[in-house]
Structures are given as C-alpha cells and as structure tokens.
C-alpha cells in the first residue's frame, strides 16, 4: 500500500513543532474521541489502514451490486422490481460516498478502481456467492445487509470523521433495505409451499457466509488490536458476530424459517446463543479468489470499466473543448 | 357503459388472466379512465419496457455516476408504468401475464441496449417525445393529466441527461462521434412510430412530430451529428408496436422478465 505524505500545510508545521508533538496531539484526539479530520496530522499506518478498509468497503458496495442486479430483470412483481432497482442504485451511491471519503486521505478514485481491477484490493467475501433464486435477494437483504449494519453502526463513531459521517448516511439507507429484504422473505415463507422452500434454501446457503462477514476469529485477526486502539473499530469480530447471531435467531422464528446450524442453542449462563464452528477453510479459499463467483465478479467489473473507456475518453475530450467540469 | 365490470381491461389483451388478482379491489373506475385506457396501456408499456432495458445496465455502466443515473431513470419509468398500468387493470397481470403481441409499446423502447451510444440515442429520442407528450397531457383534463404532471418533471431530467451525453459523445473523440452517429442512424427508423395516433389520448401525436424534430435536430447539430435522411419509420409493419407487432429481441426480453412470475401461478410476492 502506498501512503501519501501529509498535506503540505501540516508537513511544514511538522518541521516547526516536531513529530512527537504531532503524534501526542493525535493520540490525545483519539483518546478524547475527537474526530480526526483530513487536514490533521495522522500516523502513516493509520492513514494506510483507513485507506485499506475504506477502499475495501467502497469496492464491496460496487461488486455487491452484481449479485442483486442479477435479479432486476426477473423480479416477479413490479413492486419488487422497483424496490430492487432502488437498492442497487443506493449501492452505487454508497460506493461513491465511500470513494469520496477515501479520497480525503490522498488517494484518487481511479487508483482505487485500478487496484480493485488488478486484484490488489479486496471486497467483502460475501459477494463471491451466487444468487441462484429470487429468495436470495431476500436472504441478502436480511442476512447480508443485517451483518453489514451490525458491522457498520459502530463505524458511525469511528475516529476518522469523513468515514464516520459516510457511515451515518449509509446505515440509514441500509437498514431500510434490510427491512425490505426481511419482508420479501416473509412473503415467501408465508406463500406457497414452493415459495417457502425457496426461502428456506436461500437462508441455508447464505447463513454461514453471512457469519464470515465479521472476519476471522479475534485471535487470528491481523488488524484488530491496532484498529481498536485507534478507535477505527469499536468491537471485536467475535463480539459483533455474537450480537448478529443473537439478533437473527428470534427473527428467523418470526419468519418461520430455520437456521442451518444443529449446534445453535441458547446458553443461559452466557446469556447468548452458542453456535457451531465456522468453516474457516472455506473463508480462506474465498479470500484467496477461489469462491464460486470471484472470477465472474471481477471480470464483470473489469468489462464494465473497459467497455466504458471510450465513453470516459469522450467526456474528457468534450470537457477539454468546452471547458465543462469533467464528468 | 357503467354496468361493465372494472376488471375488463379496455384493449382486449386476450391472453390476460381473467378475474381480479388477489388483493386488488374491484371499484368502478370513473369514465375518463376507461376512455383513456388504451392510451394508458400503450404509454405504460413504453415505460415498462424501457425500464426493463435500462435495468440491464445496473452494474455495467461506464462510470459509477451512470450506474446511478441509468438506474434512476429506469426507476422513474417503472413508476410511470405502474401508475399507467394500474389505471387499466392489475399491474402485475398486465406486465407478466401478456404475450408479445398483446404489448402496445413502440418498438423503439424494446431495442437492445447495444453500446452506451445506442442507449443514449434511444433515450434522447424517447425522452424528447415523452416530454412533449406529457407537457401537452398535463395541460388537459384527461384521466392521464395528473400522471403526466408528475412525470414531466422526471422526463425533463431524463431528456437533459440524454442531451448532455449526446453532446459529449457526438463532440467528444473520433470514436465516440462515430458510435453516436451510428446509434442515431440505426434507431432513426423506429422514431416515426412515436407519432402514430393512439386511441384514448386527447393529444394530437402527429402534431408533436414537428417540435420533436426541431428539438432533436438542434441537439444533434450542437453535437456535430447529422440528422439521418432515411425514413423515420419501418415501411414493413403498419403501426408496428402499437398494434402488437414487435421485433425479435422483444420475445426474449419478455421471457426473461416473466419467467419467474409465470412459474408460480397464483403466488403473491
């Protein structure tokens, strides 16, 4: 990861006051829960960590359009089609917020997209799973968006201001989509036998990948300790995963659907649900690029970018001729 | 007339599932709606079919801003389609229960997306038409006036978007100019149909032809593009889309759109 030098103004200051004073001011700001802003001094590693996490977050919104867009043309009612279109449109918008927020750290959107296309920056492993039936759209709304919200609500208090503010906007829209996904599944679950079976099958396929969205277990999470010290993260992976499981169990009951885990049960002494072992080898395979759709997703993204090159060139040429603000 | 049950749609879609969909309320429609029904069906089909085409772009646009814009336009059109089709009958029965020959959309909107230039040319031709039509409709007092008054604001945005891209592509690079001119030329013969008379519409569509041509000519001129000299409608199918005659690509598009709904008869979603 390339890191960008601090903005010129603060770099000048650095010479005057010394690196130690700047670091002390940064540490104090984090300790006091004051937001770090783009022009503030920050450690290179803090900047690099944020670029990595925010870019991955932006990329996930963009790649995440694909599994759902897969069903736009086939949605079974006009109301559902409209809801799904609005959702996919919001995801593109979330990608745009997050790229803008990442740009405040001194990297350009084009550079980030190039890294995505070259496979040098990641996106959420969940989007490497296929949407095989209409019910998958509901399962993504309920489970995938639900897991994302559980992860993202604490990010609204993240120490980096632009990221925290982007998350406030995104979480509002996400929770709306999550309710719509739940309602879609509810309609299927209470519909015909075939619809109910479709809903159950989707939940069976999306449950475990959704739990993997919280990342590796705490004792194997490379970035966690530092991110928590910097207040980028507020809770550990396992804490958030547990919170998500505890939220989902009663929701599944209301849906009239089961969760595909024979070890899932309430543990009175912990006041939480015990759940079965996650297949971390599958998780690692997907991260390594060997999930069911990794290749398709990235190829599709590259194709959209490459096929659109002449359009972007036209916009640039037109802007140069006519002094228009560039598209 | 008043004794006729509401659930009989005005134009005859013979393949339309008979009866009222579960949940839809049978209320006697006011007379103006029934009079306007053939037009509502045709204009609703235009919007539905174009929304479906634009929905295919989601995730595939040249820049993220266009993913947002094209989906946004699709969503506006889908909203128009739902309002218009609901004036005629049950929106889902009409969208998912009819066969190709029962659709009344113009052929222009069913043309495949092609490259970005083809999508923009299609959108320019259609949006300029829609803006003129809805402006005229909104000024009248037919059952479609309220819909037109709301939609005209959306359509002005669609037209503006298509216009700006026509300029950028036409007057951009050599390649974009060539592609944009090809797109305009290729779609030109589907534009004449926009001005065929439509039952139940209190707007003289033929009268919109001159202002449409004037506006399109102005945009193409600014974009350094030529106005095609060929015929603006296909000579081989009188009425074409408005009479249920469609192009080959349309059947496949409908098959994709309808398959899930049709696979679960009677299910609600």
Coordinates of C-alpha atoms in Angstrom, one line a residue:
Chain A
X1 CA 0.0 0.0 0.0
X2 CA 1.4 3.4 -0.9
X3 CA 0.9 6.0 1.7
X4 CA 0.6 9.6 0.9
X5 CA 2.6 12.3 2.6
X6 CA 0.7 14.6 5.0
X7 CA -0.7 17.7 3.4
X8 CA 1.8 20.5 2.7
X9 CA 0.5 22.8 5.4
X10 CA 0.8 20.3 8.2
X11 CA 4.1 19.0 6.9
X12 CA 5.5 22.5 7.3
X13 CA 4.1 22.6 10.8
X14 CA 5.8 19.2 11.4
X15 CA 9.1 20.7 10.9
X16 CA 8.3 23.6 13.3
X17 CA 6.8 21.6 16.2
X18 CA 8.3 18.2 15.7
X19 CA 6.9 14.8 15.0
X20 CA 6.5 14.0 18.7
X21 CA 4.2 16.8 19.4
X22 CA 2.0 15.9 16.4
X23 CA 1.8 12.4 17.5
X24 CA 0.9 13.4 21.0
X25 CA -1.9 15.6 19.7
X26 CA -3.2 12.8 17.5
X27 CA -3.1 10.3 20.4
X28 CA -4.9 12.8 22.6
X29 CA -7.6 13.4 20.0
X30 CA -8.2 9.7 19.7
X31 CA -8.3 9.3 23.5
X32 CA -10.8 12.1 23.8
X33 CA -13.0 10.8 21.0
X34 CA -12.4 14.0 19.0
X35 CA -12.7 13.2 15.3
X36 CA -9.6 13.1 13.1
X37 CA -10.1 15.3 10.0
X38 CA -8.4 15.2 6.6
X39 CA -6.0 18.1 7.3
X40 CA -5.0 16.8 10.7
X41 CA -1.7 15.0 11.1
X42 CA -2.1 11.3 11.4
X43 CA 0.4 8.4 11.6
X44 CA 1.2 6.8 8.2
X45 CA 0.0 3.5 9.4
X46 CA -3.4 4.9 10.5
X47 CA -3.8 6.5 7.1
X48 CA -2.8 3.2 5.3
X49 CA -5.2 1.2 7.5
X50 CA -8.1 3.5 6.7
X51 CA -7.3 3.5 3.0
X52 CA -7.3 -0.3 3.0
X53 CA -10.5 -0.6 5.0
X54 CA -12.5 2.2 3.3
X55 CA -11.4 1.2 -0.2
X56 CA -12.5 -2.4 0.5
X57 CA -15.7 -1.1 1.8
X58 CA -16.3 1.0 -1.3
X59 CA -15.4 -1.9 -3.6
X60 CA -17.8 -4.1 -1.7
X61 CA -20.7 -1.7 -2.5
X62 CA -19.7 -1.8 -6.2
X63 CA -19.2 -5.5 -6.5
X64 CA -22.2 -6.1 -4.3
X65 CA -24.4 -4.6 -7.0
X66 CA -23.8 -7.6 -9.2
X67 CA -25.5 -10.5 -7.2
X68 CA -28.6 -8.4 -6.8
X69 CA -28.7 -6.8 -10.2
X70 CA -28.7 -10.4 -11.4
X71 CA -32.4 -10.4 -10.5
X72 CA -33.6 -7.0 -11.6
X73 CA -34.8 -8.1 -15.0
X74 CA -36.5 -11.2 -13.4
X75 CA -38.2 -9.7 -10.3
X76 CA -41.6 -11.4 -10.0
X77 CA -43.7 -8.3 -9.4
X78 CA -43.3 -4.6 -10.4
X79 CA -43.2 -3.5 -6.8
X80 CA -40.3 -5.9 -6.0
X81 CA -38.6 -4.8 -9.2
X82 CA -38.8 -1.1 -8.1
X83 CA -37.5 -1.9 -4.6
X84 CA -34.6 -3.9 -6.0
X85 CA -33.7 -1.2 -8.5
X86 CA -33.7 1.4 -5.8
X87 CA -31.5 -0.7 -3.7
X88 CA -28.9 -1.3 -6.4
X89 CA -28.9 2.4 -7.2
X90 CA -28.3 3.1 -3.5
X91 CA -25.3 0.8 -3.5
X92 CA -23.7 2.7 -6.4
X93 CA -24.3 5.8 -4.3
X94 CA -22.8 4.3 -1.2
X95 CA -19.8 3.4 -3.3
X96 CA -19.5 7.0 -4.4
X97 CA -19.7 8.3 -0.8
X98 CA -17.0 5.9 0.3
X99 CA -14.7 6.6 -2.6
X100 CA -15.1 10.3 -1.8
X101 CA -14.3 9.7 1.9
X102 CA -11.3 7.6 0.9
X103 CA -10.0 10.4 -1.4
X104 CA -9.8 12.7 1.6
X105 CA -6.8 10.5 2.6
X106 CA -4.9 11.5 -0.5
X107 CA -5.7 8.6 -2.9
X108 CA -7.7 9.0 -6.1
X109 CA -10.8 7.0 -7.1
X110 CA -9.1 5.9 -10.3
X111 CA -6.2 4.5 -8.5
X112 CA -8.5 2.6 -6.1
X113 CA -10.5 1.2 -9.0
X114 CA -7.3 0.1 -10.8
X115 CA -6.3 -1.8 -7.6
X116 CA -9.7 -3.4 -7.4
X117 CA -9.5 -4.5 -11.1
X118 CA -6.0 -5.8 -10.6
X119 CA -7.0 -7.8 -7.6
X120 CA -4.7 -5.8 -5.3
X121 CA -7.5 -4.6 -3.1
X122 CA -10.3 -6.8 -1.7
X123 CA -14.0 -6.6 -1.4
X124 CA -16.3 -8.4 1.0
X125 CA -16.0 -12.2 0.6
X126 CA -19.8 -12.5 0.7
X127 CA -20.3 -11.2 -2.9
X128 CA -18.5 -14.2 -4.3
X129 CA -21.5 -16.3 -3.7
X130 CA -24.1 -16.7 -6.4
X131 CA -27.8 -15.5 -6.3
X132 CA -29.5 -18.7 -7.6
X133 CA -33.1 -17.9 -6.9
X134 CA -35.3 -14.9 -6.2
X135 CA -35.3 -15.7 -2.5
X136 CA -31.6 -15.0 -2.4
X137 CA -32.5 -11.3 -2.9
X138 CA -34.4 -11.5 0.4
X139 CA -31.7 -13.5 2.2
X140 CA -29.1 -10.9 1.1
X141 CA -31.3 -8.2 2.4
X142 CA -32.0 -9.8 5.8
X143 CA -28.7 -11.6 6.5
X144 CA -26.0 -9.8 4.4
X145 CA -27.3 -6.3 5.0
X146 CA -28.1 -7.2 8.6
X147 CA -24.5 -8.3 9.1
X148 CA -23.2 -5.2 7.3
X149 CA -25.3 -3.0 9.6
X150 CA -24.1 -4.7 12.7
X151 CA -20.6 -4.1 11.5
X152 CA -21.2 -0.5 10.3
X153 CA -23.3 1.0 13.1
X154 CA -20.2 1.2 15.4
X155 CA -18.3 2.7 12.5
X156 CA -20.6 5.8 12.8
X157 CA -18.4 6.5 15.8
X158 CA -15.1 5.8 14.1
X159 CA -12.3 8.1 14.9
X160 CA -11.9 9.3 11.3
X161 CA -14.5 12.0 10.6
X162 CA -15.2 11.5 6.9
X163 CA -15.6 7.7 7.3
X164 CA -17.9 8.1 10.4
X165 CA -20.1 10.6 8.5
X166 CA -20.4 8.4 5.4
X167 CA -21.4 5.6 7.6
X168 CA -24.2 7.6 9.2
X169 CA -25.8 8.2 5.8
X170 CA -25.2 4.7 4.6
X171 CA -26.6 3.0 7.7
X172 CA -29.9 4.9 7.4
X173 CA -30.4 3.5 3.9
X174 CA -29.1 0.1 4.6
X175 CA -31.5 -0.5 7.5
X176 CA -34.3 0.4 5.1
X177 CA -33.1 -2.2 2.6
X178 CA -32.7 -4.7 5.4
X179 CA -36.3 -4.4 6.4
X180 CA -37.4 -4.8 2.8
X181 CA -35.3 -8.0 2.4
X182 CA -36.9 -9.4 5.5
X183 CA -40.3 -8.5 4.3
X184 CA -39.6 -10.2 1.0
X185 CA -38.6 -13.4 2.8
X186 CA -41.6 -13.2 5.0
X187 CA -43.9 -13.0 1.9
X188 CA -42.2 -16.1 0.5
X189 CA -42.2 -18.0 3.8
X190 CA -45.9 -17.4 4.1
X191 CA -46.6 -18.1 0.4
X192 CA -47.0 -21.3 -1.4
X193 CA -45.0 -24.4 -0.4
X194 CA -42.7 -23.8 -3.3
X195 CA -42.0 -20.3 -2.2
X196 CA -41.4 -21.4 1.4
X197 CA -38.9 -24.0 0.2
X198 CA -37.2 -21.3 -1.9
X199 CA -36.9 -19.1 1.1
X200 CA -35.5 -21.8 3.3
X201 CA -33.0 -22.9 0.7
X202 CA -31.7 -19.3 0.4
X203 CA -31.3 -18.9 4.1
X204 CA -29.5 -22.3 4.2
X205 CA -27.0 -21.1 1.6
X206 CA -26.4 -17.5 3.0
X207 CA -26.3 -18.1 6.7
X208 CA -22.7 -19.2 7.1
X209 CA -21.2 -16.8 4.5
X210 CA -23.0 -14.0 6.4
X211 CA -21.3 -15.0 9.7
X212 CA -18.0 -14.9 7.8
X213 CA -18.6 -11.3 7.0
X214 CA -17.4 -10.3 10.5
X215 CA -13.9 -11.6 9.6
X216 CA -11.6 -14.1 11.2
X217 CA -11.9 -15.0 14.9
X218 CA -10.3 -12.5 17.3
X219 CA -7.2 -14.5 17.9
X220 CA -6.4 -14.6 14.2
X221 CA -7.4 -11.1 13.2
X222 CA -4.3 -9.3 12.0
X223 CA -5.6 -5.7 12.1
X224 CA -8.0 -5.8 15.1
X225 CA -5.8 -4.7 18.0
X226 CA -4.4 -1.7 16.3
X227 CA -7.7 -0.7 14.8
X228 CA -9.3 -0.8 18.2
X229 CA -6.6 1.2 19.7
X230 CA -7.1 3.8 17.0
X231 CA -10.9 3.7 17.5
X232 CA -11.4 2.8 13.9
X233 CA -13.0 -0.4 15.2
X234 CA -15.1 -0.3 18.4
X235 CA -15.9 -4.0 18.9
X236 CA -14.1 -7.2 18.0
X237 CA -15.1 -9.5 15.2
X238 CA -16.4 -12.2 17.5
X239 CA -18.4 -9.7 19.6
X240 CA -20.1 -8.4 16.5
X241 CA -20.7 -11.9 15.2
X242 CA -22.3 -12.9 18.5
X243 CA -24.5 -9.9 18.5
X244 CA -25.7 -10.7 15.0
X245 CA -26.5 -14.3 15.8
X246 CA -28.5 -13.2 18.9
X247 CA -30.5 -10.8 16.7
X248 CA -31.1 -13.3 13.9
X249 CA -32.4 -16.2 16.0
X250 CA -35.7 -14.6 17.0
X251 CA -36.1 -13.1 13.6
X252 CA -35.8 -16.5 12.0
X253 CA -38.6 -17.7 14.3
X254 CA -40.9 -15.0 13.2
X255 CA -40.1 -15.8 9.6
X256 CA -40.9 -19.4 10.2
X257 CA -37.6 -20.4 8.8
X258 CA -34.7 -22.4 10.4
X259 CA -31.1 -21.5 10.6
X260 CA -28.8 -24.3 9.2
X261 CA -26.8 -25.0 12.4
X262 CA -27.5 -28.0 14.6
X263 CA -25.4 -26.6 17.4
X264 CA -27.3 -23.3 17.6
X265 CA -28.9 -23.0 21.0
X266 CA -29.5 -20.5 23.8
X267 CA -26.8 -20.6 26.5
X268 CA -28.4 -19.4 29.8
X269 CA -25.1 -19.0 31.6
X270 CA -23.6 -16.7 28.8
X271 CA -26.9 -15.0 28.1
X272 CA -26.2 -15.6 24.4
X273 CA -26.6 -18.2 21.7
X274 CA -23.9 -20.8 21.2
X275 CA -23.4 -21.6 17.6
X276 CA -21.5 -24.1 15.5
X277 CA -18.0 -23.9 14.1
X278 CA -17.5 -21.8 11.1
X279 CA -15.7 -23.4 8.2
X280 CA -12.7 -21.1 8.1
X281 CA -11.1 -23.1 5.3
X282 CA -14.0 -22.1 3.0
X283 CA -13.5 -18.5 4.1
X284 CA -9.8 -18.6 3.3
X285 CA -10.5 -20.2 -0.1
X286 CA -12.9 -17.4 -1.0
X287 CA -10.4 -14.8 0.2
X288 CA -7.8 -16.4 -2.0
X289 CA -10.0 -16.0 -5.0
X290 CA -11.4 -19.5 -5.1
X291 CA -15.0 -18.8 -4.2
X292 CA -17.9 -19.7 -6.6
X293 CA -18.0 -16.3 -8.3
X294 CA -14.7 -14.5 -7.6
X295 CA -13.6 -14.7 -11.2
X296 CA -17.0 -13.7 -12.6
X297 CA -17.4 -10.7 -10.3
X298 CA -14.1 -9.2 -11.1
X299 CA -14.3 -10.0 -14.8
X300 CA -17.7 -8.3 -15.0
X301 CA -16.4 -5.2 -13.2
X302 CA -13.4 -5.0 -15.5
X303 CA -15.6 -5.5 -18.5
X304 CA -17.8 -2.6 -17.4
X305 CA -14.7 -0.4 -16.9
X306 CA -13.0 -1.4 -20.2
X307 CA -16.2 -1.2 -22.3
X308 CA -16.8 2.2 -20.9
X309 CA -13.3 3.6 -21.6
X310 CA -14.3 5.3 -24.9
X311 CA -17.2 6.9 -23.0
X312 CA -14.9 8.4 -20.4
X313 CA -12.5 9.5 -23.0
X314 CA -15.3 11.2 -24.9
X315 CA -16.4 13.0 -21.7
X316 CA -12.8 14.2 -21.1
X317 CA -12.3 15.3 -24.6
X318 CA -15.6 17.2 -24.6
X319 CA -14.8 18.8 -21.3
X320 CA -11.4 20.0 -22.6
X321 CA -13.1 21.5 -25.7
X322 CA -15.9 23.2 -23.9
X323 CA -14.4 23.9 -20.5
X324 CA -17.1 21.8 -18.9
X325 CA -16.5 20.5 -15.4
X326 CA -15.3 17.0 -16.1
X327 CA -17.9 14.2 -15.9
Chain B
X1 CA -71.0 1.5 -20.1
X2 CA -71.3 2.0 -16.3
X3 CA -72.6 -1.6 -15.9
X4 CA -69.4 -3.0 -17.3
X5 CA -67.2 -4.5 -14.6
X6 CA -63.9 -2.7 -14.0
X7 CA -61.7 -5.8 -14.3
X8 CA -62.2 -5.9 -18.0
X9 CA -59.3 -4.0 -19.5
X10 CA -60.1 -1.8 -22.3
X11 CA -57.9 -3.1 -25.1
X12 CA -58.5 -6.7 -25.3
X13 CA -55.4 -8.5 -24.1
X14 CA -56.9 -11.8 -24.9
X15 CA -54.2 -13.8 -23.1
X16 CA -54.6 -11.7 -19.9
X17 CA -55.5 -13.8 -17.0
X18 CA -59.2 -13.3 -16.4
X19 CA -60.5 -12.3 -13.0
X20 CA -59.2 -10.0 -10.4
X21 CA -55.8 -10.5 -8.8
X22 CA -55.8 -11.4 -5.1
X23 CA -55.7 -8.3 -3.1
X24 CA -56.8 -5.9 -5.8
X25 CA -60.0 -4.1 -5.0
X26 CA -62.8 -4.0 -7.6
X27 CA -64.0 -0.5 -7.7
X28 CA -65.9 1.1 -10.6
X29 CA -63.5 3.2 -12.5
X30 CA -64.5 6.7 -13.5
X31 CA -65.5 7.0 -17.1
X32 CA -62.5 9.1 -18.1
X33 CA -60.1 6.3 -17.1
X34 CA -61.9 3.8 -19.3
X35 CA -61.8 6.2 -22.2
X36 CA -58.1 6.7 -21.7
X37 CA -57.3 3.0 -21.1
X38 CA -55.9 2.1 -24.5
X39 CA -53.5 5.1 -24.3
X40 CA -52.6 4.3 -20.7
X41 CA -51.8 0.7 -21.7
X42 CA -49.6 1.8 -24.6
X43 CA -47.8 4.5 -22.7
X44 CA -47.5 2.2 -19.7
X45 CA -45.9 -0.5 -21.9
X46 CA -43.5 2.1 -23.3
X47 CA -42.3 3.0 -19.8
X48 CA -42.2 -0.6 -18.6
X49 CA -40.2 -2.0 -21.5
X50 CA -37.7 0.8 -21.4
X51 CA -37.3 0.5 -17.6
X52 CA -36.6 -3.2 -18.2
X53 CA -33.9 -2.4 -20.8
X54 CA -32.3 0.2 -18.6
X55 CA -32.4 -2.2 -15.7
X56 CA -30.0 -4.4 -17.6
X57 CA -27.3 -1.6 -17.3
X58 CA -27.2 -1.9 -13.5
X59 CA -23.6 -2.6 -12.6
X60 CA -22.4 -2.4 -16.1
X61 CA -22.2 1.4 -16.7
X62 CA -19.0 3.2 -17.9
X63 CA -18.8 5.2 -14.6
X64 CA -20.5 4.8 -11.3
X65 CA -22.3 8.0 -11.8
X66 CA -24.0 6.4 -14.8
X67 CA -24.9 3.3 -12.8
X68 CA -26.8 5.7 -10.5
X69 CA -28.3 7.8 -13.4
X70 CA -29.5 4.9 -15.6
X71 CA -31.0 3.1 -12.7
X72 CA -32.6 6.3 -11.5
X73 CA -34.2 6.8 -14.9
X74 CA -35.3 3.1 -15.0
X75 CA -36.9 3.6 -11.6
X76 CA -38.8 6.7 -12.7
X77 CA -40.1 4.9 -15.8
X78 CA -41.1 1.9 -13.8
X79 CA -43.0 4.2 -11.5
X80 CA -44.8 5.7 -14.5
X81 CA -45.5 2.2 -15.9
X82 CA -47.1 1.1 -12.6
X83 CA -49.3 4.2 -12.4
X84 CA -50.4 3.8 -16.0
X85 CA -51.0 0.1 -16.0
X86 CA -52.9 0.3 -12.7
X87 CA -55.3 2.6 -14.5
X88 CA -56.0 -0.3 -16.9
X89 CA -56.1 -3.3 -14.6
X90 CA -53.7 -5.2 -12.3
X91 CA -50.2 -4.0 -12.9
X92 CA -48.6 -7.5 -12.4
X93 CA -51.2 -9.3 -14.5
X94 CA -50.6 -6.9 -17.3
X95 CA -46.8 -6.9 -17.0
X96 CA -46.3 -10.7 -16.5
X97 CA -49.4 -12.2 -18.0
X98 CA -49.5 -10.9 -21.5
X99 CA -47.7 -12.3 -24.5
X100 CA -45.6 -10.3 -27.0
X101 CA -48.5 -9.5 -29.4
X102 CA -50.5 -8.0 -26.5
X103 CA -47.9 -5.4 -25.7
X104 CA -48.6 -2.0 -27.1
X105 CA -45.2 -0.3 -26.7
X106 CA -43.4 1.3 -29.6
X107 CA -40.5 -0.8 -31.0
X108 CA -38.0 1.9 -30.1
X109 CA -38.1 1.1 -26.4
X110 CA -37.6 -2.6 -26.9
X111 CA -34.4 -2.2 -28.9
X112 CA -31.5 -3.8 -27.2
X113 CA -29.2 -1.6 -25.2
X114 CA -26.2 -2.0 -27.5
X115 CA -23.3 0.2 -26.6
X116 CA -23.7 3.3 -24.4
X117 CA -24.3 5.5 -27.5
X118 CA -27.2 3.3 -28.6
X119 CA -28.7 3.5 -25.2
X120 CA -28.3 7.3 -25.2
X121 CA -29.8 7.8 -28.7
X122 CA -32.8 5.7 -27.7
X123 CA -33.2 7.7 -24.6
X124 CA -32.9 11.0 -26.4
X125 CA -35.5 10.2 -29.0
X126 CA -37.9 8.8 -26.4
X127 CA -37.4 11.4 -23.7
X128 CA -37.9 14.3 -26.0
X129 CA -41.1 12.7 -27.2
X130 CA -42.2 12.0 -23.7
X131 CA -41.5 15.5 -22.5
X132 CA -43.6 17.0 -25.3
X133 CA -46.4 14.5 -24.8
X134 CA -46.6 14.8 -21.0
X135 CA -46.4 18.6 -21.2
X136 CA -49.4 18.5 -23.5
X137 CA -51.3 15.9 -21.5
X138 CA -50.7 17.7 -18.2
X139 CA -52.4 20.8 -19.6
X140 CA -55.5 18.8 -20.5
X141 CA -58.1 17.3 -18.2
X142 CA -58.0 13.6 -19.1
X143 CA -57.5 10.8 -16.6
X144 CA -53.8 10.8 -17.5
X145 CA -53.3 14.5 -16.7
X146 CA -52.2 14.0 -13.1
X147 CA -49.7 11.3 -14.0
X148 CA -48.4 13.5 -16.8
X149 CA -48.0 16.5 -14.5
X150 CA -45.8 14.4 -12.1
X151 CA -43.9 12.6 -14.7
X152 CA -43.0 15.6 -16.8
X153 CA -40.5 16.7 -14.1
X154 CA -38.8 13.3 -14.3
X155 CA -38.8 13.2 -18.0
X156 CA -37.2 16.7 -18.3
X157 CA -34.3 15.3 -16.2
X158 CA -34.1 12.2 -18.5
X159 CA -34.0 14.4 -21.6
X160 CA -31.4 16.6 -20.1
X161 CA -29.2 13.6 -19.2
X162 CA -29.6 12.2 -22.7
X163 CA -28.9 15.5 -24.3
X164 CA -25.7 16.1 -22.4
X165 CA -24.4 12.7 -23.3
X166 CA -25.3 13.2 -26.9
X167 CA -23.2 16.3 -26.9
X168 CA -20.3 14.6 -25.1
X169 CA -20.3 11.6 -27.4
X170 CA -21.0 13.4 -30.6
X171 CA -18.5 16.1 -29.9
X172 CA -16.0 14.0 -27.9
X173 CA -13.5 11.8 -29.6
X174 CA -13.5 10.5 -33.2
X175 CA -14.6 7.1 -31.9
X176 CA -17.4 8.4 -29.8
X177 CA -18.6 10.6 -32.6
X178 CA -18.7 7.6 -35.0
X179 CA -20.5 5.5 -32.4
X180 CA -23.1 8.2 -31.6
X181 CA -23.8 8.8 -35.3
X182 CA -24.2 5.0 -35.9
X183 CA -26.6 4.8 -33.0
X184 CA -28.7 7.8 -34.2
X185 CA -28.8 6.3 -37.8
X186 CA -29.6 2.9 -36.6
X187 CA -32.5 3.9 -34.4
X188 CA -33.9 6.6 -36.7
X189 CA -36.4 4.3 -38.4
X190 CA -38.0 3.5 -35.1
X191 CA -38.9 7.1 -34.3
X192 CA -41.8 7.7 -36.7
X193 CA -43.9 5.3 -34.7
X194 CA -43.9 7.7 -31.8
X195 CA -46.3 9.9 -33.8
X196 CA -48.9 7.3 -34.7
X197 CA -52.3 8.1 -33.3
X198 CA -53.2 6.5 -30.1
X199 CA -56.8 5.7 -29.0
X200 CA -57.9 7.4 -25.9
X201 CA -55.3 10.1 -25.9
X202 CA -56.5 13.7 -26.1
X203 CA -53.2 14.9 -27.5
X204 CA -52.6 15.0 -31.3
X205 CA -49.5 12.9 -31.5
X206 CA -48.9 13.8 -35.2
X207 CA -48.8 17.4 -34.1
X208 CA -45.8 16.6 -31.9
X209 CA -43.7 15.5 -34.8
X210 CA -42.6 19.0 -35.9
X211 CA -41.5 20.2 -32.4
X212 CA -39.8 16.8 -31.8
X213 CA -37.8 17.0 -35.0
X214 CA -36.9 20.6 -34.2
X215 CA -35.5 19.7 -30.8
X216 CA -33.7 16.6 -31.8
X217 CA -32.2 18.4 -34.8
X218 CA -30.9 21.2 -32.5
X219 CA -29.3 18.7 -30.2
X220 CA -27.7 16.7 -32.9
X221 CA -26.5 19.8 -34.6
X222 CA -24.8 21.0 -31.4
X223 CA -23.3 17.6 -31.1
X224 CA -21.8 17.9 -34.6
X225 CA -24.0 15.0 -35.7
X226 CA -26.1 14.6 -38.9
X227 CA -29.8 14.2 -38.8
X228 CA -30.5 11.0 -40.7
X229 CA -32.0 11.4 -44.1
X230 CA -33.7 8.0 -44.2
X231 CA -37.3 7.1 -43.4
X232 CA -38.2 7.6 -39.7
X233 CA -40.4 4.5 -39.6
X234 CA -40.2 1.0 -40.8
X235 CA -42.2 0.5 -44.0
X236 CA -42.9 -3.1 -43.4
X237 CA -45.2 -3.1 -40.4
X238 CA -48.0 -0.6 -40.3
X239 CA -48.5 0.6 -36.7
X240 CA -45.9 -1.9 -35.6
X241 CA -45.5 -1.9 -31.8
X242 CA -48.7 -0.1 -31.1
X243 CA -50.6 -2.9 -32.8
X244 CA -48.6 -5.7 -31.1
X245 CA -46.1 -6.2 -33.9
X246 CA -42.6 -6.4 -32.3
X247 CA -39.0 -7.1 -33.1
X248 CA -37.2 -10.4 -32.4
X249 CA -35.4 -9.2 -29.4
X250 CA -38.6 -8.4 -27.6
X251 CA -39.7 -12.0 -27.1
X252 CA -36.5 -12.9 -25.4
X253 CA -36.7 -9.9 -23.2
X254 CA -40.2 -10.8 -22.1
X255 CA -39.3 -14.4 -21.5
X256 CA -36.7 -13.2 -19.0
X257 CA -38.9 -10.7 -17.4
X258 CA -41.9 -13.0 -17.0
X259 CA -40.4 -16.4 -16.3
X260 CA -40.4 -16.4 -12.5
X261 CA -43.9 -14.9 -12.2
X262 CA -45.2 -17.4 -14.7
X263 CA -43.5 -20.4 -13.0
X264 CA -45.6 -19.8 -9.9
X265 CA -49.2 -19.2 -11.0
X266 CA -51.3 -17.5 -8.4
X267 CA -48.4 -16.8 -6.0
X268 CA -48.1 -13.4 -4.4
X269 CA -44.7 -11.9 -3.9

